[in-house]
Coordinates of C-alpha atoms and ligand atoms in Angstrom, one line a residue:
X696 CA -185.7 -99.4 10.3
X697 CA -189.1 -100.5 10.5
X698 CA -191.5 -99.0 13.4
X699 CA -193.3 -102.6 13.9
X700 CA -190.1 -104.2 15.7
X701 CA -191.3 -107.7 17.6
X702 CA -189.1 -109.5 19.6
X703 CA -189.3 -113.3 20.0
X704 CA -187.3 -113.9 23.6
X705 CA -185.9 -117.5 23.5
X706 CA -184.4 -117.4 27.3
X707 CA -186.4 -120.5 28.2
X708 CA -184.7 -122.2 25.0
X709 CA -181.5 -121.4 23.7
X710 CA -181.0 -119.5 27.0
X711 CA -181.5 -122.6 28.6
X712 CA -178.9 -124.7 26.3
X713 CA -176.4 -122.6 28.3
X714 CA -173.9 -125.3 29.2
X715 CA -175.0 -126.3 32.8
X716 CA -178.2 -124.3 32.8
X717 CA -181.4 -126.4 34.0
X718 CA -184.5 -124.1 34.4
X719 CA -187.2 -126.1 36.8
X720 CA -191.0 -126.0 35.2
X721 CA -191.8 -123.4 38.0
X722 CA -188.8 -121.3 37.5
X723 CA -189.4 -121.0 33.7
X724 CA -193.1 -119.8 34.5
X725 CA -191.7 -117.0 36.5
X726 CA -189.7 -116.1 33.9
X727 CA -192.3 -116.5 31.6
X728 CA -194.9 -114.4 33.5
X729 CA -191.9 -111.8 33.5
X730 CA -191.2 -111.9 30.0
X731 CA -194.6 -111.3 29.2
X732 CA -194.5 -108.3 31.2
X733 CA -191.9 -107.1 29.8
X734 CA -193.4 -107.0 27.3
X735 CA -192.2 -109.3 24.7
X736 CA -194.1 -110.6 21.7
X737 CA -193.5 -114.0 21.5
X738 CA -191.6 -116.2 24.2
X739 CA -190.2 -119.3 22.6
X740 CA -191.0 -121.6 26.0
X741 CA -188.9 -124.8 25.1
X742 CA -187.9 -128.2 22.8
X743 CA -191.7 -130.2 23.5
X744 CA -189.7 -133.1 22.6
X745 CA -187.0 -133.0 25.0
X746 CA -188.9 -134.9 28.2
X747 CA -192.1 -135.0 29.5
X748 CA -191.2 -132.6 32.2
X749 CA -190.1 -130.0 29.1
X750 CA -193.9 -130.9 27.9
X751 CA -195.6 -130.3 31.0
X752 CA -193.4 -127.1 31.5
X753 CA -194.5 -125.7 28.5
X754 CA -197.9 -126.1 29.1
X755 CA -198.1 -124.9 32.4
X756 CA -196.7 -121.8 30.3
X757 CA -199.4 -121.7 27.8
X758 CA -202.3 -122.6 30.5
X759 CA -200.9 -119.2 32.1
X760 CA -203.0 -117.2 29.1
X761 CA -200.1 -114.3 28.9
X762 CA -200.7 -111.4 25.6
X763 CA -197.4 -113.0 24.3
X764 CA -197.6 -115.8 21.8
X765 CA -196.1 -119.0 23.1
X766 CA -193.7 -121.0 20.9
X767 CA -192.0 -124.7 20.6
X768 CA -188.9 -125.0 19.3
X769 CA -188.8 -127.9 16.5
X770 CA -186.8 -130.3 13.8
X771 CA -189.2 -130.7 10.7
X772 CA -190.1 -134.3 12.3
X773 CA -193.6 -135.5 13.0
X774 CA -193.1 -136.2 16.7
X775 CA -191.7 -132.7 17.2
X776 CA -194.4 -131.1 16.0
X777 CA -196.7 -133.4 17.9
X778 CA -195.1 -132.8 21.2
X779 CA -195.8 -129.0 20.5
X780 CA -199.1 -130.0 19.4
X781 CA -199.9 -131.7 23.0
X782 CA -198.9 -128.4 24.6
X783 CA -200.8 -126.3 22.5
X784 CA -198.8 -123.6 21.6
X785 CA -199.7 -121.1 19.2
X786 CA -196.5 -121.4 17.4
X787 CA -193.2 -123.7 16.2
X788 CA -189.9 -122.5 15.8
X789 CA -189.1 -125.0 12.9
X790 CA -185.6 -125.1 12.4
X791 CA -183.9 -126.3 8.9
X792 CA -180.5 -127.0 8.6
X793 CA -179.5 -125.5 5.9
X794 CA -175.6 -125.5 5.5
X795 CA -173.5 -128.2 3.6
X796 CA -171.5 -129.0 6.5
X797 CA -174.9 -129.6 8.7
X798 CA -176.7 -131.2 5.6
X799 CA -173.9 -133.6 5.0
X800 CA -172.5 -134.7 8.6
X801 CA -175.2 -133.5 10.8
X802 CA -178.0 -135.3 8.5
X803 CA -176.2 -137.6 5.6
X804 CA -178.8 -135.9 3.3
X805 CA -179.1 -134.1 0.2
X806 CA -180.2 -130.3 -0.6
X807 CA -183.5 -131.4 -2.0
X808 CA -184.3 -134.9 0.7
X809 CA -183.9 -131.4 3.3
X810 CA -186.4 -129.2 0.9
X811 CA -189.0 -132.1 0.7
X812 CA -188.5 -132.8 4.6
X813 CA -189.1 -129.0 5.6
X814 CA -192.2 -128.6 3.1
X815 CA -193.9 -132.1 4.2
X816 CA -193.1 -130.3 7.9
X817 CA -194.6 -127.0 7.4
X818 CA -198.0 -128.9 5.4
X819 CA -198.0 -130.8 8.9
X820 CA -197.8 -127.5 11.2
X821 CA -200.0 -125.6 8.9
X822 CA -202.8 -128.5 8.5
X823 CA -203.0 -128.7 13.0
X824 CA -203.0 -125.5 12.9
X825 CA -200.1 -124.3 14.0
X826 CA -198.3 -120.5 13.2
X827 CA -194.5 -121.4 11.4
X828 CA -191.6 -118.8 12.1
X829 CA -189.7 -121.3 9.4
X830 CA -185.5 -121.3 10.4
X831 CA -182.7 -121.9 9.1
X832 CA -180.2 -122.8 10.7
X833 CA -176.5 -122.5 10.3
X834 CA -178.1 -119.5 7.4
X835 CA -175.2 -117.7 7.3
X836 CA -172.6 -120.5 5.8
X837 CA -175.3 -121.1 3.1
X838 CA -175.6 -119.6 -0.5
X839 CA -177.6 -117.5 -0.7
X840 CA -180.0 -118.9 -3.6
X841 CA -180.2 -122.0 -1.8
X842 CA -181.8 -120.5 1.1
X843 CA -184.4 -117.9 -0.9
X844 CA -185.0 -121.4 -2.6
X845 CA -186.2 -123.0 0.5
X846 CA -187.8 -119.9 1.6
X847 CA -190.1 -119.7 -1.1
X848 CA -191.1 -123.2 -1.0
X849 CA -192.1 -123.2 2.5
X850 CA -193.7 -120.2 2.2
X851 CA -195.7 -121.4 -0.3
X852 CA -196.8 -124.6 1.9
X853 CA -197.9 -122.5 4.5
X854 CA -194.9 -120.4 6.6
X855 CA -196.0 -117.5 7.8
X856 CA -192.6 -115.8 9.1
X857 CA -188.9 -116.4 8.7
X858 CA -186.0 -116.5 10.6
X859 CA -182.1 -116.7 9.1
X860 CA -179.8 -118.1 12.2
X861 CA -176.1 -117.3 12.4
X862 CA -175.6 -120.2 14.4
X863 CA -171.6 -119.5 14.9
X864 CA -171.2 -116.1 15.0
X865 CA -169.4 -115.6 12.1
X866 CA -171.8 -112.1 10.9
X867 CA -170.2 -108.7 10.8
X868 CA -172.2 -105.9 11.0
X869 CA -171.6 -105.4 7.0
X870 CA -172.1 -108.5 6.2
X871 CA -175.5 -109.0 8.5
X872 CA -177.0 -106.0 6.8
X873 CA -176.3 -107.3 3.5
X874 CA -177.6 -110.6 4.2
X875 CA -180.8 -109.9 6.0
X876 CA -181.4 -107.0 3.1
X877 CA -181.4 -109.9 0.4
X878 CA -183.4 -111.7 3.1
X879 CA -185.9 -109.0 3.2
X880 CA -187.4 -109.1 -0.2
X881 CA -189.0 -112.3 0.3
X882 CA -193.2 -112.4 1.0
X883 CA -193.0 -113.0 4.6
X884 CA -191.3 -111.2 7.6
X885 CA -187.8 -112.4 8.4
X886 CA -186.8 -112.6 11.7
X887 CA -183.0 -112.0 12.6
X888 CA -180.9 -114.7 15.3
X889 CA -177.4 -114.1 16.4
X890 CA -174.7 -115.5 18.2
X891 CA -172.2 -113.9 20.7
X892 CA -169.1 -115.8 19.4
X893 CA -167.0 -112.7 18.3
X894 CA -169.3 -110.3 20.8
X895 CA -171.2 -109.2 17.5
X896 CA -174.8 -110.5 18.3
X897 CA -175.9 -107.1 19.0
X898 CA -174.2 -104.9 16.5
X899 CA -175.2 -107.7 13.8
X900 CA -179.1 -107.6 14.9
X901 CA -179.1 -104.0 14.5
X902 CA -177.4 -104.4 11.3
X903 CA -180.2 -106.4 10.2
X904 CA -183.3 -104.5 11.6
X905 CA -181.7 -101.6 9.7
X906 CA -181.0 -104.1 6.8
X907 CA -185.3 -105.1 7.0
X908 CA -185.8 -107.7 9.2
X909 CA -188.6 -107.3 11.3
X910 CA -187.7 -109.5 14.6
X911 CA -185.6 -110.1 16.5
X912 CA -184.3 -113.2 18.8
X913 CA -183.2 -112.1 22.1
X914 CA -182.5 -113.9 25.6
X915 CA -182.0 -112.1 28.9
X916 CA -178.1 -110.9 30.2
X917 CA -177.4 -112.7 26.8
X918 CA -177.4 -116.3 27.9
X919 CA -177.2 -119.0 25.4
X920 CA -174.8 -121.6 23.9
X921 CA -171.3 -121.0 24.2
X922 CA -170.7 -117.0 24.3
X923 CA -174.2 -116.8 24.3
X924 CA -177.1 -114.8 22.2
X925 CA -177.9 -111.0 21.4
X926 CA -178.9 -109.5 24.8
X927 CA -182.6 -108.1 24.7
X928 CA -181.8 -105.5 27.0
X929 CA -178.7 -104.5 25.3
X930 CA -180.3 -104.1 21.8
X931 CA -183.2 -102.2 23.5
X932 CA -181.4 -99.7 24.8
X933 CA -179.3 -99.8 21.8
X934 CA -182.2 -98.9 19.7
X935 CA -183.8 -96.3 22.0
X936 CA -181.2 -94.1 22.3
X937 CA -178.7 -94.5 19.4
X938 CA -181.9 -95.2 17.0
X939 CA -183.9 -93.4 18.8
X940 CA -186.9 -96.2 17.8
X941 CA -189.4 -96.6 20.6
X942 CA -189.8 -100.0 21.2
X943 CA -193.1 -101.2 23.4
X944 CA -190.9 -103.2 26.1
X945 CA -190.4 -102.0 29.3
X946 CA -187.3 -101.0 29.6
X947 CA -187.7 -100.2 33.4
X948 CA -188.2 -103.7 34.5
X949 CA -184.5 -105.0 32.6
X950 CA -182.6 -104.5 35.7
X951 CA -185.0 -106.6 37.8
X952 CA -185.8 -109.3 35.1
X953 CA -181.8 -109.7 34.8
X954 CA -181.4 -110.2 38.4
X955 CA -184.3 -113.2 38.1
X956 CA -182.3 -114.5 35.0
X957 CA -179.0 -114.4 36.7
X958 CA -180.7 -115.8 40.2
X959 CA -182.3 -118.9 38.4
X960 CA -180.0 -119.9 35.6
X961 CA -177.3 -119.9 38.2
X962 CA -175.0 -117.5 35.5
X963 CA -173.2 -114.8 37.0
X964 CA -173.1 -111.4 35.4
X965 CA -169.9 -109.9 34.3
X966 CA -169.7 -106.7 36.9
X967 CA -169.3 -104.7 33.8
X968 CA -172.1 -105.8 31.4
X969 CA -173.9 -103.5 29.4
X970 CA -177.4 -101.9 30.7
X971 CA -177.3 -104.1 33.9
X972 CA -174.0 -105.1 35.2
X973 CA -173.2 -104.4 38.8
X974 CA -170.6 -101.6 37.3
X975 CA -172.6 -100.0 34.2
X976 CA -173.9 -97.2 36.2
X977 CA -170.5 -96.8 39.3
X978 CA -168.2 -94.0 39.4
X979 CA -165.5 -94.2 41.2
X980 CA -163.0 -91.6 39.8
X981 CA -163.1 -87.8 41.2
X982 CA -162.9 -85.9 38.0
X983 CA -166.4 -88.4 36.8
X984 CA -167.7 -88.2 40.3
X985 CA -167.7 -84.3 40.2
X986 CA -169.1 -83.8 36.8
X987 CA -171.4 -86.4 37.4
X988 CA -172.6 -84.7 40.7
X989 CA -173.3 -81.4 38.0
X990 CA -175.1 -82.7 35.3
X991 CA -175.2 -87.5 35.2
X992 CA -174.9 -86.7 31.2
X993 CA -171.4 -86.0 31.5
X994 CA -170.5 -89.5 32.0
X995 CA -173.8 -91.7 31.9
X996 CA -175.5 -92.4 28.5
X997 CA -178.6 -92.8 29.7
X998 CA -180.1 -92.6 33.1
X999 CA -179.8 -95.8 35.5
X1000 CA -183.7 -95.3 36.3
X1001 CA -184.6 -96.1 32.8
X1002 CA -183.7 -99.5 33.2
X1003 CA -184.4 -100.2 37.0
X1004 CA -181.0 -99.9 37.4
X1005 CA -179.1 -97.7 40.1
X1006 CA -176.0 -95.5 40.0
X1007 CA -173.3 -96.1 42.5
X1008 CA -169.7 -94.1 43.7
X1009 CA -167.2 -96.2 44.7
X1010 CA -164.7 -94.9 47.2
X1011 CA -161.5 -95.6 45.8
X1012 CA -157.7 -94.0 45.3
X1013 CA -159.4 -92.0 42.5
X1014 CA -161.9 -90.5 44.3
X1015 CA -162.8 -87.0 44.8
X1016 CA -164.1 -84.4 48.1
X1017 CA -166.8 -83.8 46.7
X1018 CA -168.5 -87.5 46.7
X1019 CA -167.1 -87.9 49.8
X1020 CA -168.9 -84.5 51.0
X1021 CA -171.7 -86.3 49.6
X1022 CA -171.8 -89.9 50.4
X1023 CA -171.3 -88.3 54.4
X1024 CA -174.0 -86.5 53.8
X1025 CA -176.3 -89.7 52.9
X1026 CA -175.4 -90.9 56.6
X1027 CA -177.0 -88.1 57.8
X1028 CA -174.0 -86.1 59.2
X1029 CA -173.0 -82.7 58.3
X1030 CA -169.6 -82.0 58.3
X1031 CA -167.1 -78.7 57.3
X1032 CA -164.5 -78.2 54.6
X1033 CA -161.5 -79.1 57.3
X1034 CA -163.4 -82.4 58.6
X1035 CA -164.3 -83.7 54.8
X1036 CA -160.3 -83.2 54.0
X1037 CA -159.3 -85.0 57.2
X1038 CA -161.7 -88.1 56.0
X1039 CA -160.3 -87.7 52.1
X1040 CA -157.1 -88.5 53.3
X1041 CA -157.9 -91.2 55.4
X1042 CA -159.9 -92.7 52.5
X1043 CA -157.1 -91.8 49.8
X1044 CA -154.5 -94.0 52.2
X1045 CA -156.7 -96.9 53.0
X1046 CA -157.3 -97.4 49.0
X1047 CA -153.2 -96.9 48.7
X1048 CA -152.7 -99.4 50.4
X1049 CA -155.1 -101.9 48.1
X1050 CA -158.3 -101.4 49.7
X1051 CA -161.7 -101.0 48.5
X1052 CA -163.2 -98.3 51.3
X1053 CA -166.5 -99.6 51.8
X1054 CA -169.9 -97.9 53.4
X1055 CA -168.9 -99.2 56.8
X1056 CA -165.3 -98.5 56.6
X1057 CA -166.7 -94.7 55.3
X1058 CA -169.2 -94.7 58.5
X1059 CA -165.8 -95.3 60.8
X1060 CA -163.5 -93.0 59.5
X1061 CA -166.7 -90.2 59.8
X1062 CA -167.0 -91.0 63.4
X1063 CA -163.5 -91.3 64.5
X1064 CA -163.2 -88.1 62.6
X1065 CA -165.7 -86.2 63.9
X1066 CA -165.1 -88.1 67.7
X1067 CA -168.2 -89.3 67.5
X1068 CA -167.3 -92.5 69.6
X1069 CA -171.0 -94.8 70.3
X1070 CA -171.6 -96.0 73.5
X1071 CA -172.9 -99.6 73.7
X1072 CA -176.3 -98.7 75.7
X1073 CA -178.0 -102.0 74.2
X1074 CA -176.3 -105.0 74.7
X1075 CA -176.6 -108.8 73.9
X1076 CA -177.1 -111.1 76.8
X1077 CA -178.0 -114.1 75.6
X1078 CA -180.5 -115.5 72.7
X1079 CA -181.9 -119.0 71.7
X1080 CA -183.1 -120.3 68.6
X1081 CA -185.4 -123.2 68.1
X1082 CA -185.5 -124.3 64.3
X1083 CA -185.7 -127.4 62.2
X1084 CA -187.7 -128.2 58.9
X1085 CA -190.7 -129.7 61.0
X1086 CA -191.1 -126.6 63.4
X1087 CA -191.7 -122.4 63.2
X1088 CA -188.2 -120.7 63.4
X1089 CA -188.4 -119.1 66.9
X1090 CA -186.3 -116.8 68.8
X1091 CA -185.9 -115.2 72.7
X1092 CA -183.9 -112.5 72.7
X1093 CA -182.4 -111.1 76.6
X1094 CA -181.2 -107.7 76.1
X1095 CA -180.0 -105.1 78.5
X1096 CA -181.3 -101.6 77.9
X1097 CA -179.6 -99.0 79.9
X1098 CA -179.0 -101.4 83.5
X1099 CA -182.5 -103.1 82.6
X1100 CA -182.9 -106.3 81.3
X1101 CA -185.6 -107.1 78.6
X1102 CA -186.9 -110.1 77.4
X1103 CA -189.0 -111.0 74.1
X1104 CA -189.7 -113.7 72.1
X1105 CA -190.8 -114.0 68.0
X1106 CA -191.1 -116.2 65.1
X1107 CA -189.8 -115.7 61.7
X1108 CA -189.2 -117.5 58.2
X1109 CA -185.9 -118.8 59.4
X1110 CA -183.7 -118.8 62.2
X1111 CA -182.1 -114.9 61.3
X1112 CA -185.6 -113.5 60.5
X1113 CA -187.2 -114.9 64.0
X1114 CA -183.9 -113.3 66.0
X1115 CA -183.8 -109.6 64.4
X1116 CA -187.3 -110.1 64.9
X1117 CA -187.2 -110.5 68.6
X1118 CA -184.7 -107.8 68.7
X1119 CA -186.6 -105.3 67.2
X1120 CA -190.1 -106.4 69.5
X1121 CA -187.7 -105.8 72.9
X1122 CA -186.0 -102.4 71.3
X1123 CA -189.5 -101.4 69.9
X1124 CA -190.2 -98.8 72.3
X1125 CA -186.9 -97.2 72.5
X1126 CA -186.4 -96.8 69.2
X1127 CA -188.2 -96.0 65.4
X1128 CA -185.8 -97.5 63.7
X1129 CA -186.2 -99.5 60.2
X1130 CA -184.3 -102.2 58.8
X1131 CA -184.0 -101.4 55.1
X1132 CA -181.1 -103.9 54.0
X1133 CA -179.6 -107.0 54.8
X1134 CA -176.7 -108.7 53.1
X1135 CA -175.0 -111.8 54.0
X1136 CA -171.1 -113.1 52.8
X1137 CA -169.4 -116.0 53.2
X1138 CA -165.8 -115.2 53.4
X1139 CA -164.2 -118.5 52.7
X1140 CA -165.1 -121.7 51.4
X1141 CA -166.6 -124.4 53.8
X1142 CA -169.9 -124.7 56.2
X1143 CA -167.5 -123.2 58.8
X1144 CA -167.0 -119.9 56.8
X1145 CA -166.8 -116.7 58.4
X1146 CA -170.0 -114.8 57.9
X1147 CA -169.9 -111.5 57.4
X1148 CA -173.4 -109.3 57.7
X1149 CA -173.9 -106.3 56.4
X1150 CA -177.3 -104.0 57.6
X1151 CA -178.5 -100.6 57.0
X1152 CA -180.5 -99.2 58.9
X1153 CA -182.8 -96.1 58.9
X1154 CA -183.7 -93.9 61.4
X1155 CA -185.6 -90.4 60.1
X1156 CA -183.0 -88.9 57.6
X1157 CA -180.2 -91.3 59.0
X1158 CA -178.7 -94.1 57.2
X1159 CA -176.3 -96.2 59.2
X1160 CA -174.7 -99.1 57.7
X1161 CA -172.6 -101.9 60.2
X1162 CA -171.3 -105.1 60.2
X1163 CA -170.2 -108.3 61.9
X1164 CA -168.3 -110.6 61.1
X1165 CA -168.8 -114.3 63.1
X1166 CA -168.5 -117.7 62.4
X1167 CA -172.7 -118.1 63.2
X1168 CA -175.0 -116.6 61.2
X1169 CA -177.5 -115.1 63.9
X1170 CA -174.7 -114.2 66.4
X1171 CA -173.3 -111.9 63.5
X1172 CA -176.9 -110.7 62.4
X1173 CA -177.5 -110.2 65.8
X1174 CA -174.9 -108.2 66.5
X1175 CA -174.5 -106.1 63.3
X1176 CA -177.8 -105.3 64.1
X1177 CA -177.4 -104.1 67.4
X1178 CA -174.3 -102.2 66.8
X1179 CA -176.2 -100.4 64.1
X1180 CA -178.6 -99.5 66.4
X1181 CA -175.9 -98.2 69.2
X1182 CA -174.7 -96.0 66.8
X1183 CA -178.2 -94.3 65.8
X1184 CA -179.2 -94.0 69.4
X1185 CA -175.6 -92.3 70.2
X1186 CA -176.1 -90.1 67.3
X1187 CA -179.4 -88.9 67.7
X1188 CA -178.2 -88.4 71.5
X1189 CA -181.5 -89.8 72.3
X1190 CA -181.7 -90.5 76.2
X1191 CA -183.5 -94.1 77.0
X1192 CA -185.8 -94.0 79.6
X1193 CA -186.7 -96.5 81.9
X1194 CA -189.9 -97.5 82.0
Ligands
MN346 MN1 -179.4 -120.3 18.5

């Protein structure tokens, strides 16, 4: 395998033909900007011909200055190559069809009208300018000598890399690395492009880095036309530590960069992707959980920090003492061999009977264990939101603190953040007490869902996780935060003062 790997990220492209994907121009320059961090070398930003907002969009990329070279996708057509022109990109993806089937019914051409057409292209490209990764497209369902063939004559007008596509999917691993080793010999770099159809894109991309190609096409989580492309972050890792090939991207940004990916293209990720699924770094079973505990190799390949990513025990009916020993101890409360049984089974039964035991549900059983019952010393009395798109989200909050009542008042970005807000200005003195995560559900379907909130909160070495479940969104933010804080202030056995 060749130390020099480049990537060419086409997210913003072929990430973006993702049936029912639209990427605003804004959006894509976040992703951009992100990309470039990443790390990538060239970020293939978009079709120039598709619209005029696909034009500007592109632009606004290139205006941005990143290190990575920005690239149009185009057909070998004068007006493509003048739309990329207008955006001045460094660089066209020129794609040739190149199969019978696409030559035939996709163009009603011959092999050599194609030739001629992706020569006169390149000339075109070349004489403005332009750098030419030169594709073909549907590569793999082509012979062979028909593609070196067209290789070689582009190449001689002017292409200075190359790309084979398997367009369908239809590579094996053995078949990839023969393909891209034949591919290999020819003057220029060739770049490698794979489909997800048979869940191969990976496995074939390796395949062909191993085989000689020196490139490879990636998109983020995998997105892409029908199953989708090879996953960057996937073949990364992949190359790191089964190939143990440093690459120059930044592997500790993939968890983050999916989580934009998934965010903006509106495509949610399997829990149990590769690299940066919700599930690729949980535990849940006891015998895992305990080894796990001893040494992470036992049951991780690599180590969830590498790739921004965090590991997770779930509490389920295949969980183990010793987690739950541990996962106690993240709440900040000690507890003895007899106590940590008595909560095992509790936990054990709950999951029996079909239920996922949750942090709250953990932080109950703990309590009612342990008798640790919270007295309500804060309490709601009323609270009033003023909001609206044409005025500052406000909030009073009236709170009674030990048989005193306390008013405040604050503003916020919306309606929650200017209530917690005046919650935490009114409890301020009482407590040091930080909010460090909020989380928000709708249970069912229409605008009058249940909401279920979910907050942690921190107070020195004390996590506390509670909830509250309402049909309004403040009244359940309010309270879960409140509640939070009961417990904390029971805990810590702090006596409030009056003023
Ligand atoms: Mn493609």
């Amino acid at each position: 395998m060749k130390n020099n790997l480049r990537i060419l990220d086409t997210t913003l492209r072929d990430g973006e033909q993702t049936p029912g994907v639209f990427i605003t121009s804004d959006e894509k320059l976040k992703i951009a900007k992100k990309l470039d961090m990443l790390g990538v070398d060239v970020i293939e930003a978009g079709t120039a011909i598709t619209s005029k907002g696909e034009q500007k969009s592109i632009k606004q990329i290139v205006d941005e200055k990143l290190t990575a070279e920005i690239s149009s996708f185009a057909r070998p057509i004068q007006k493509d190559i003048d739309a990329a022109l207008k955006c001045e990109v460094d660089s066209i993806h020129l794609v040739i069809p190149t199969s019978d089937l696409h030559i035939q019914y996709k163009l009603g051409k011959t092999r050599s009208e194609v030739e001629e057409i992706a020569v006169k292209a390149t000339e075109y490209a070349k004489n403005h300018g332009l750098i030419i990764e030169l594709s073909t497209e549907d590569a793999t369902r082509t012979e062979i000598a028909d593609l070196k063939r067209l290789y070689n004559k582009t190449i001689d007008a002017g292409a200075q890399r190359l790309c084979a596509c398997d367009t369908i999917g239809l590579l094996t691993p053995e078949k990839s690395y023969e393909f891209y080793k034949e591919l290999s010999q020819l003057k220029k770099p060739i770049s490698v492009h794979c489909h997800n159809d048979f869940g191969l894109a990976v496995a074939n991309t390796l395949a062909a880095l191993k085989a000689g190609a020196t490139q490879a096409h990636t998109t983020i989580n995998g997105i892409g036309e029908r199953a989708g492309n090879t996953s960057l972050e996937e073949l990364i890792m992949a190359l790191e530590t089964l190939y143990h090939k440093k690459t120059n991207i930044k592997t500790q940004k993939f968890h983050e960069m999916s989580k934009l990916v998934e965010t903006i293209s509106g495509i949610k990720l399997q829990p149990n992707k590769a690299i940066v699924g919700e599930n690729a770094f949980a535990h849940e079973s006891g015998i895992h959980s305990d080894g796990m505990m001893k040494n992470t190799s036992t049951y991780e390949p690599i180590k969830p920090e590498t790739v921004g990513h965090k590991r997770r025990f779930v509490l389920g009916k295949h969980v183990g003492k010793k987690i739950i020993h541990e996962k106690v101890k993240e709440l900040g409360i000690k507890i003895n061999f007899d106590q940590t049984e008595k909560i095992f089974q509790r936990v054990k039964s709950l999951s029996d009977m079909g239920k996922t035991v949750t942090d709250v549900d953990l932080q109950a059983i703990t309590e009612d264990v342990l008798g640790l019952d919270h007295e309500n010393l804060i309490t709601l009395e009323e609270y009033t939101i003023v909001s609206g798109n044409k005025v500052t989200p406000t909030s009073s909050v009236k709170l009674q603190i030990a048989n005193e009542e306390k008013i405040q008042a604050d503003v916020g970005v919306g309606p929650v953040d200017a209530a917690i807000k005046a919650v935490q200005k009114t409890i301020k003195e009482e407590t040091n007490i930080q909010l460090v995560e909020y989380h928000v559900d709708a249970i069912n379907g229409g605008t009058d869902a249940l909401i279920d909130v979910v907050i942690k909160l921190k107070s020195e070495d004390k996590i506390i996780t509670s909830r509250s479940t309402q049909p309004d969104i403040i009244t359940a933010s309010v309270e879960a935060y409140l509640s939070g804080v009961n417990r904390i202030i029971t805990q810590n056995k702090k006596i409030i003062k009056k003023e």
